[in-house]
Tab-separated table of C-alpha atoms and ligand atoms in Angstrom:
chain	number	residue	atom	x	y	z
A	1	UNK	CA	17.853	59.451	17.518
A	2	UNK	CA	18.918	62.948	16.469
A	3	UNK	CA	22.516	63.758	15.621
A	4	UNK	CA	24.632	65.026	18.517
A	5	UNK	CA	25.769	68.638	18.548
A	6	UNK	CA	29.443	68.701	17.558
A	7	UNK	CA	31.499	71.221	19.517
A	8	UNK	CA	35.033	71.786	18.230
A	9	UNK	CA	35.932	74.754	20.405
A	10	UNK	CA	35.473	75.621	24.062
A	11	UNK	CA	33.133	78.444	22.994
A	12	UNK	CA	30.938	76.002	21.032
A	13	UNK	CA	31.029	73.635	23.982
A	14	UNK	CA	29.920	76.387	26.360
A	15	UNK	CA	26.930	77.208	24.121
A	16	UNK	CA	25.958	73.530	23.763
A	17	UNK	CA	26.449	72.990	27.495
A	18	UNK	CA	24.064	75.805	28.513
A	19	UNK	CA	21.328	74.299	26.327
A	20	UNK	CA	21.398	71.064	28.347
A	21	UNK	CA	18.781	71.287	31.038
A	22	UNK	CA	19.280	68.648	33.732
A	23	UNK	CA	22.064	66.367	34.924
A	24	UNK	CA	25.044	65.685	32.678
A	25	UNK	CA	27.155	62.537	32.362
A	26	UNK	CA	30.492	62.739	30.588
A	27	UNK	CA	32.288	59.854	28.893
A	28	UNK	CA	35.869	60.779	27.975
A	29	UNK	CA	37.394	58.927	25.041
A	30	UNK	CA	40.211	59.105	22.534
A	31	UNK	CA	37.780	58.089	19.774
A	32	UNK	CA	37.971	54.832	17.802
A	33	UNK	CA	34.774	53.978	19.634
A	34	UNK	CA	33.789	50.326	20.020
A	35	UNK	CA	31.313	48.202	21.989
A	36	UNK	CA	33.264	48.885	25.195
A	37	UNK	CA	32.502	52.595	24.823
A	38	UNK	CA	28.847	51.762	24.113
A	39	UNK	CA	28.654	50.239	27.579
A	40	UNK	CA	30.066	53.436	29.122
A	41	UNK	CA	27.680	55.628	27.142
A	42	UNK	CA	24.686	53.455	28.065
A	43	UNK	CA	25.712	53.636	31.737
A	44	UNK	CA	25.832	57.424	31.396
A	45	UNK	CA	22.415	57.519	29.744
A	46	UNK	CA	20.940	55.405	32.521
A	47	UNK	CA	22.245	57.788	35.178
A	48	UNK	CA	22.153	61.276	33.692
A	49	UNK	CA	19.587	63.236	31.710
A	50	UNK	CA	22.172	64.278	29.109
A	51	UNK	CA	25.302	62.601	27.816
A	52	UNK	CA	28.360	64.394	26.558
A	53	UNK	CA	31.180	62.411	24.921
A	54	UNK	CA	34.651	63.898	24.516
A	55	UNK	CA	36.897	62.704	21.697
A	56	UNK	CA	40.489	63.820	22.001
A	57	UNK	CA	43.719	61.931	21.358
A	58	UNK	CA	45.756	63.512	24.126
A	59	UNK	CA	49.414	63.942	23.117
A	60	UNK	CA	50.386	64.510	26.750
A	61	UNK	CA	49.849	60.867	27.639
A	62	UNK	CA	51.926	59.346	24.839
A	63	UNK	CA	55.642	58.720	25.213
A	64	UNK	CA	58.074	59.541	22.383
A	65	UNK	CA	58.092	55.939	21.096
A	66	UNK	CA	54.388	55.305	21.533
A	67	UNK	CA	51.530	55.194	19.042
A	68	UNK	CA	50.241	58.808	19.066
A	69	UNK	CA	50.590	59.212	15.282
A	70	UNK	CA	49.158	55.842	14.403
A	71	UNK	CA	46.438	55.857	17.085
A	72	UNK	CA	43.196	55.089	15.169
A	73	UNK	CA	41.147	58.180	14.282
A	74	UNK	CA	37.633	57.334	13.084
A	75	UNK	CA	35.684	60.537	13.703
A	76	UNK	CA	32.750	60.028	11.279
A	77	UNK	CA	32.093	56.514	12.560
A	78	UNK	CA	32.428	57.737	16.156
A	79	UNK	CA	29.797	60.434	15.633
A	80	UNK	CA	27.442	57.932	13.959
A	81	UNK	CA	27.907	55.629	16.932
A	82	UNK	CA	27.193	58.476	19.361
A	83	UNK	CA	24.044	59.331	17.407
A	84	UNK	CA	22.766	55.748	17.585
A	85	UNK	CA	23.327	55.800	21.350
A	86	UNK	CA	21.492	59.083	21.920
A	87	UNK	CA	24.509	61.204	22.871
A	88	UNK	CA	23.588	64.912	23.150
A	89	UNK	CA	26.952	66.574	22.579
A	90	UNK	CA	30.324	65.463	21.199
A	91	UNK	CA	33.238	67.671	22.214
A	92	UNK	CA	36.108	67.047	19.798
A	93	UNK	CA	38.732	69.783	20.186
A	94	UNK	CA	42.008	70.064	18.299
A	95	UNK	CA	45.313	69.899	20.167
A	96	UNK	CA	45.653	73.701	19.841
A	97	UNK	CA	42.184	74.199	21.260
A	98	UNK	CA	42.970	72.053	24.294
A	99	UNK	CA	46.497	73.368	24.800
A	100	UNK	CA	46.425	76.904	23.371
A	101	UNK	CA	49.667	77.839	25.103
A	102	UNK	CA	51.437	74.651	24.084
A	103	UNK	CA	52.049	71.793	26.485
A	104	UNK	CA	50.817	72.926	29.927
A	105	UNK	CA	53.434	73.898	32.482
A	106	UNK	CA	51.256	72.922	35.424
A	107	UNK	CA	50.226	69.273	35.459
A	108	UNK	CA	48.348	67.052	37.883
A	109	UNK	CA	50.763	64.884	39.867
A	110	UNK	CA	49.227	61.405	40.235
A	111	UNK	CA	51.247	60.616	43.376
A	112	UNK	CA	52.890	57.317	44.308
A	113	UNK	CA	50.172	55.092	42.863
A	114	UNK	CA	50.711	56.795	39.532
A	115	UNK	CA	54.359	55.701	39.459
A	116	UNK	CA	53.692	51.947	39.623
A	117	UNK	CA	52.419	49.523	36.937
A	118	UNK	CA	51.467	51.620	33.869
A	119	UNK	CA	53.182	54.623	35.420
A	120	UNK	CA	56.455	52.672	35.776
A	121	UNK	CA	56.338	51.378	32.196
A	122	UNK	CA	55.129	54.663	30.706
A	123	UNK	CA	56.810	57.520	32.619
A	124	UNK	CA	54.635	60.647	32.723
A	125	UNK	CA	51.606	58.756	31.429
A	126	UNK	CA	49.311	59.486	34.354
A	127	UNK	CA	50.454	63.113	34.611
A	128	UNK	CA	49.181	63.427	31.034
A	129	UNK	CA	45.972	61.508	31.681
A	130	UNK	CA	44.990	63.330	34.874
A	131	UNK	CA	45.858	66.726	33.424
A	132	UNK	CA	43.560	66.239	30.437
A	133	UNK	CA	40.841	64.644	32.581
A	134	UNK	CA	40.961	67.640	34.919
A	135	UNK	CA	40.777	70.072	31.978
A	136	UNK	CA	37.876	68.178	30.420
A	137	UNK	CA	36.041	68.150	33.754
A	138	UNK	CA	36.513	71.913	34.075
A	139	UNK	CA	35.279	72.493	30.532
A	140	UNK	CA	32.285	70.157	30.644
A	141	UNK	CA	31.327	70.483	34.358
A	142	UNK	CA	29.404	67.203	34.557
A	143	UNK	CA	27.497	65.699	37.477
A	144	UNK	CA	28.893	62.238	36.681
A	145	UNK	CA	31.853	60.939	34.738
A	146	UNK	CA	32.153	57.319	33.615
A	147	UNK	CA	35.406	55.355	33.386
A	148	UNK	CA	35.907	51.719	32.425
A	149	UNK	CA	37.386	49.280	34.913
A	150	UNK	CA	39.570	47.984	32.095
A	151	UNK	CA	41.894	50.922	32.758
A	152	UNK	CA	41.792	50.083	36.434
A	153	UNK	CA	44.730	52.215	37.547
A	154	UNK	CA	43.362	55.176	35.591
A	155	UNK	CA	39.957	54.795	37.253
A	156	UNK	CA	41.583	54.568	40.706
A	157	UNK	CA	43.673	57.688	40.068
A	158	UNK	CA	40.765	59.709	38.664
A	159	UNK	CA	38.767	58.835	41.786
A	160	UNK	CA	41.726	59.816	43.976
A	161	UNK	CA	42.154	63.095	42.126
A	162	UNK	CA	38.448	63.946	42.436
A	163	UNK	CA	38.596	63.231	46.152
A	164	UNK	CA	41.961	64.858	46.939
A	165	UNK	CA	41.314	67.989	44.861
A	166	UNK	CA	37.609	68.399	45.734
A	167	UNK	CA	36.445	68.054	42.139
A	168	UNK	CA	32.635	68.274	42.260
A	169	UNK	CA	31.830	65.201	40.169
A	170	UNK	CA	30.814	61.615	40.892
A	171	UNK	CA	33.277	59.188	39.276
A	172	UNK	CA	31.429	56.043	38.196
A	173	UNK	CA	33.375	52.837	37.405
A	174	UNK	CA	31.902	50.583	34.723
A	175	UNK	CA	32.776	46.845	34.483
A	176	UNK	CA	34.943	45.725	31.560
A	177	UNK	CA	33.169	44.700	28.378
A	178	UNK	CA	34.637	41.570	26.742
A	179	UNK	CA	34.444	39.658	23.496
A	180	UNK	CA	32.787	36.236	23.935
A	181	UNK	CA	36.217	34.549	24.243
A	182	UNK	CA	37.224	36.868	27.094
A	183	UNK	CA	39.398	39.472	25.344
A	184	UNK	CA	38.742	42.883	26.892
A	185	UNK	CA	37.488	45.344	24.287
A	186	UNK	CA	40.052	48.014	23.474
A	187	UNK	CA	40.679	50.482	20.653
A	188	UNK	CA	44.138	48.930	20.302
A	189	UNK	CA	42.703	45.461	19.529
A	190	UNK	CA	42.331	46.635	15.934
A	191	UNK	CA	46.135	46.611	15.606
A	192	UNK	CA	46.191	42.838	16.212
A	193	UNK	CA	46.634	40.277	13.438
A	194	UNK	CA	44.438	37.145	13.705
A	195	UNK	CA	47.392	35.330	15.328
A	196	UNK	CA	47.991	38.296	17.646
A	197	UNK	CA	44.316	38.331	18.572
A	198	UNK	CA	44.639	34.677	19.620
A	199	UNK	CA	47.877	35.368	21.500
A	200	UNK	CA	46.211	38.256	23.350
A	201	UNK	CA	43.968	35.770	25.135
A	202	UNK	CA	46.970	35.167	27.431
A	203	UNK	CA	45.829	38.195	29.433
A	204	UNK	CA	42.199	37.273	30.102
A	205	UNK	CA	43.049	33.582	30.574
A	206	UNK	CA	45.573	34.435	33.260
A	207	UNK	CA	42.986	36.543	35.105
A	208	UNK	CA	40.396	33.798	34.944
A	209	UNK	CA	42.874	31.149	36.139
A	210	UNK	CA	43.879	33.375	39.059
A	211	UNK	CA	40.264	34.056	40.028
A	212	UNK	CA	39.489	30.321	39.834
A	213	UNK	CA	42.503	29.466	42.008
A	214	UNK	CA	41.405	32.030	44.592
A	215	UNK	CA	37.817	30.721	44.512
A	216	UNK	CA	39.189	27.193	45.106
A	217	UNK	CA	40.824	28.404	48.323
A	218	UNK	CA	44.316	29.237	47.048
A	219	UNK	CA	46.024	32.071	48.884
A	220	UNK	CA	47.746	35.020	47.184
A	221	UNK	CA	50.797	32.952	46.138
A	222	UNK	CA	48.706	30.137	44.585
A	223	UNK	CA	46.490	32.707	42.869
A	224	UNK	CA	49.414	34.509	41.285
A	225	UNK	CA	51.109	31.210	40.368
A	226	UNK	CA	47.967	29.953	38.591
A	227	UNK	CA	47.610	33.245	36.720
A	228	UNK	CA	51.271	33.189	35.684
A	229	UNK	CA	51.061	29.581	34.511
A	230	UNK	CA	47.973	30.287	32.379
A	231	UNK	CA	49.651	33.349	30.872
A	232	UNK	CA	52.839	31.461	30.029
A	233	UNK	CA	50.945	28.462	28.635
A	234	UNK	CA	48.991	30.618	26.184
A	235	UNK	CA	51.999	32.786	25.321
A	236	UNK	CA	54.247	29.775	24.635
A	237	UNK	CA	51.660	28.216	22.304
A	238	UNK	CA	51.044	31.486	20.428
A	239	UNK	CA	52.153	32.116	16.848
A	240	UNK	CA	53.037	35.737	17.711
A	241	UNK	CA	55.541	36.859	20.354
A	242	UNK	CA	53.938	37.758	23.676
A	243	UNK	CA	56.031	39.705	26.154
A	244	UNK	CA	54.773	40.059	29.692
A	245	UNK	CA	55.338	43.470	31.267
A	246	UNK	CA	53.741	42.774	34.638
A	247	UNK	CA	51.253	40.442	36.261
A	248	UNK	CA	50.538	41.429	39.851
A	249	UNK	CA	48.076	40.861	42.631
A	250	UNK	CA	47.170	44.023	44.537
A	251	UNK	CA	44.614	45.327	46.980
A	252	UNK	CA	41.559	46.883	45.260
A	253	UNK	CA	43.098	50.331	45.924
A	254	UNK	CA	46.391	49.183	44.296
A	255	UNK	CA	48.138	48.795	47.665
A	256	UNK	CA	49.763	45.553	48.837
A	257	UNK	CA	47.676	42.432	48.230
A	258	UNK	CA	45.783	41.239	51.306
A	259	UNK	CA	45.979	37.587	52.494
A	260	UNK	CA	42.169	37.326	52.438
A	261	UNK	CA	39.241	39.269	51.001
A	262	UNK	CA	38.908	41.231	47.763
A	263	UNK	CA	41.998	41.780	45.618
A	264	UNK	CA	42.791	42.626	42.002
A	265	UNK	CA	44.886	40.817	39.401
A	266	UNK	CA	46.409	43.275	36.942
A	267	UNK	CA	48.320	42.394	33.779
A	268	UNK	CA	50.053	44.179	30.891
A	269	UNK	CA	51.797	42.659	27.883
A	270	UNK	CA	53.034	43.439	24.393
A	271	UNK	CA	51.596	41.309	21.621
A	272	UNK	CA	53.570	40.853	18.413
A	273	UNK	CA	56.581	42.759	19.663
A	274	UNK	CA	59.621	41.868	17.650
A	275	UNK	CA	62.499	43.635	19.308
A	276	UNK	CA	65.060	42.137	16.927
A	277	UNK	CA	63.279	43.651	13.927
A	278	UNK	CA	62.556	46.865	15.834
A	279	UNK	CA	58.807	46.454	15.323
A	280	UNK	CA	56.825	47.757	18.281
A	281	UNK	CA	54.171	45.453	19.630
A	282	UNK	CA	50.647	46.262	20.714
A	283	UNK	CA	50.494	46.977	24.402
A	284	UNK	CA	47.382	45.565	26.071
A	285	UNK	CA	46.256	45.774	29.683
A	286	UNK	CA	43.583	43.908	31.591
A	287	UNK	CA	42.551	43.212	35.169
A	288	UNK	CA	39.917	41.427	37.178
A	289	UNK	CA	38.649	40.958	40.719
A	290	UNK	CA	39.657	37.990	42.857
A	291	UNK	CA	38.272	36.997	46.204
A	292	UNK	CA	40.900	35.455	48.494
A	293	UNK	CA	39.366	32.968	50.967
B	1	PAF	O1	41.011	56.136	28.686
B	1	PAF	C1	41.197	56.972	27.762
B	1	PAF	O2	40.695	56.816	26.640
B	1	PAF	C2	42.057	58.205	28.039
B	1	PAF	O3	43.086	57.925	28.929
B	1	PAF	C3	41.220	59.405	28.512
B	1	PAF	C4	40.567	59.143	29.856
B	1	PAF	C5	40.160	59.763	27.490
B	1	PAF	C6	42.139	60.627	28.703
B	1	PAF	O4	42.761	60.979	27.509
């Protein structure tokens, strides 16, 4: 594979973009690429003639006490990974390039479904995400854009934004890639100690237990109870603190859970958080489909 063109500025991106003849798929990332991103990039390659990957750690979506400064930055390795996957262009702007006038005054409002779950725990998070996604869509003008189901609420809101604001792009959701033991792949997994990595299985185990309970004929209450029990069992046995933020059953569109039919279990937790010592934990999220009989 040949090396991707690296565009650092919008002018370089525009030049690289005009040289791409045919359909374009964009995969937006904050770098620290891993196997989960490979799956997104491969999905883009299968669908579009050219693949453009954006790498930008977006300050707008980090709260004051979050991990913006320590978020992993692995640019050389990311580019090598993109090359091995046949990516055509990597757009990696600086913060000044993306926000030349400073933090933007006009931001995309994610609406009510942006205020729940991640939006409730991380105020302003989805305003920051949708604003940068909108800017990156305007700059790259793709035919398709690929988002992982792991960030389920983000995917739902990007779809909603594209539909509500007539953004001419097809938003493609890609199933979550997991380690063999079930842990969803995430750039933040690299923060975990071996004990934290084990403790983090509380998330995927709870989803599996909930899906199994639903498949066995349990209704919404039994499904959520089974998921909660599996979470607590793993968390209690863990050598690192595990703090549940939320574990909820919703409709696939994040509305109220139905009594029957497709639904979604969604979970978020901090691993290794030690509030007494003031050490922030690693925040992980996960989700999975359930089918209520
Ligand atoms: O999912 C992410 O990595 C980020 O939220 C995204 C979509 C690249 C926007 O910064």
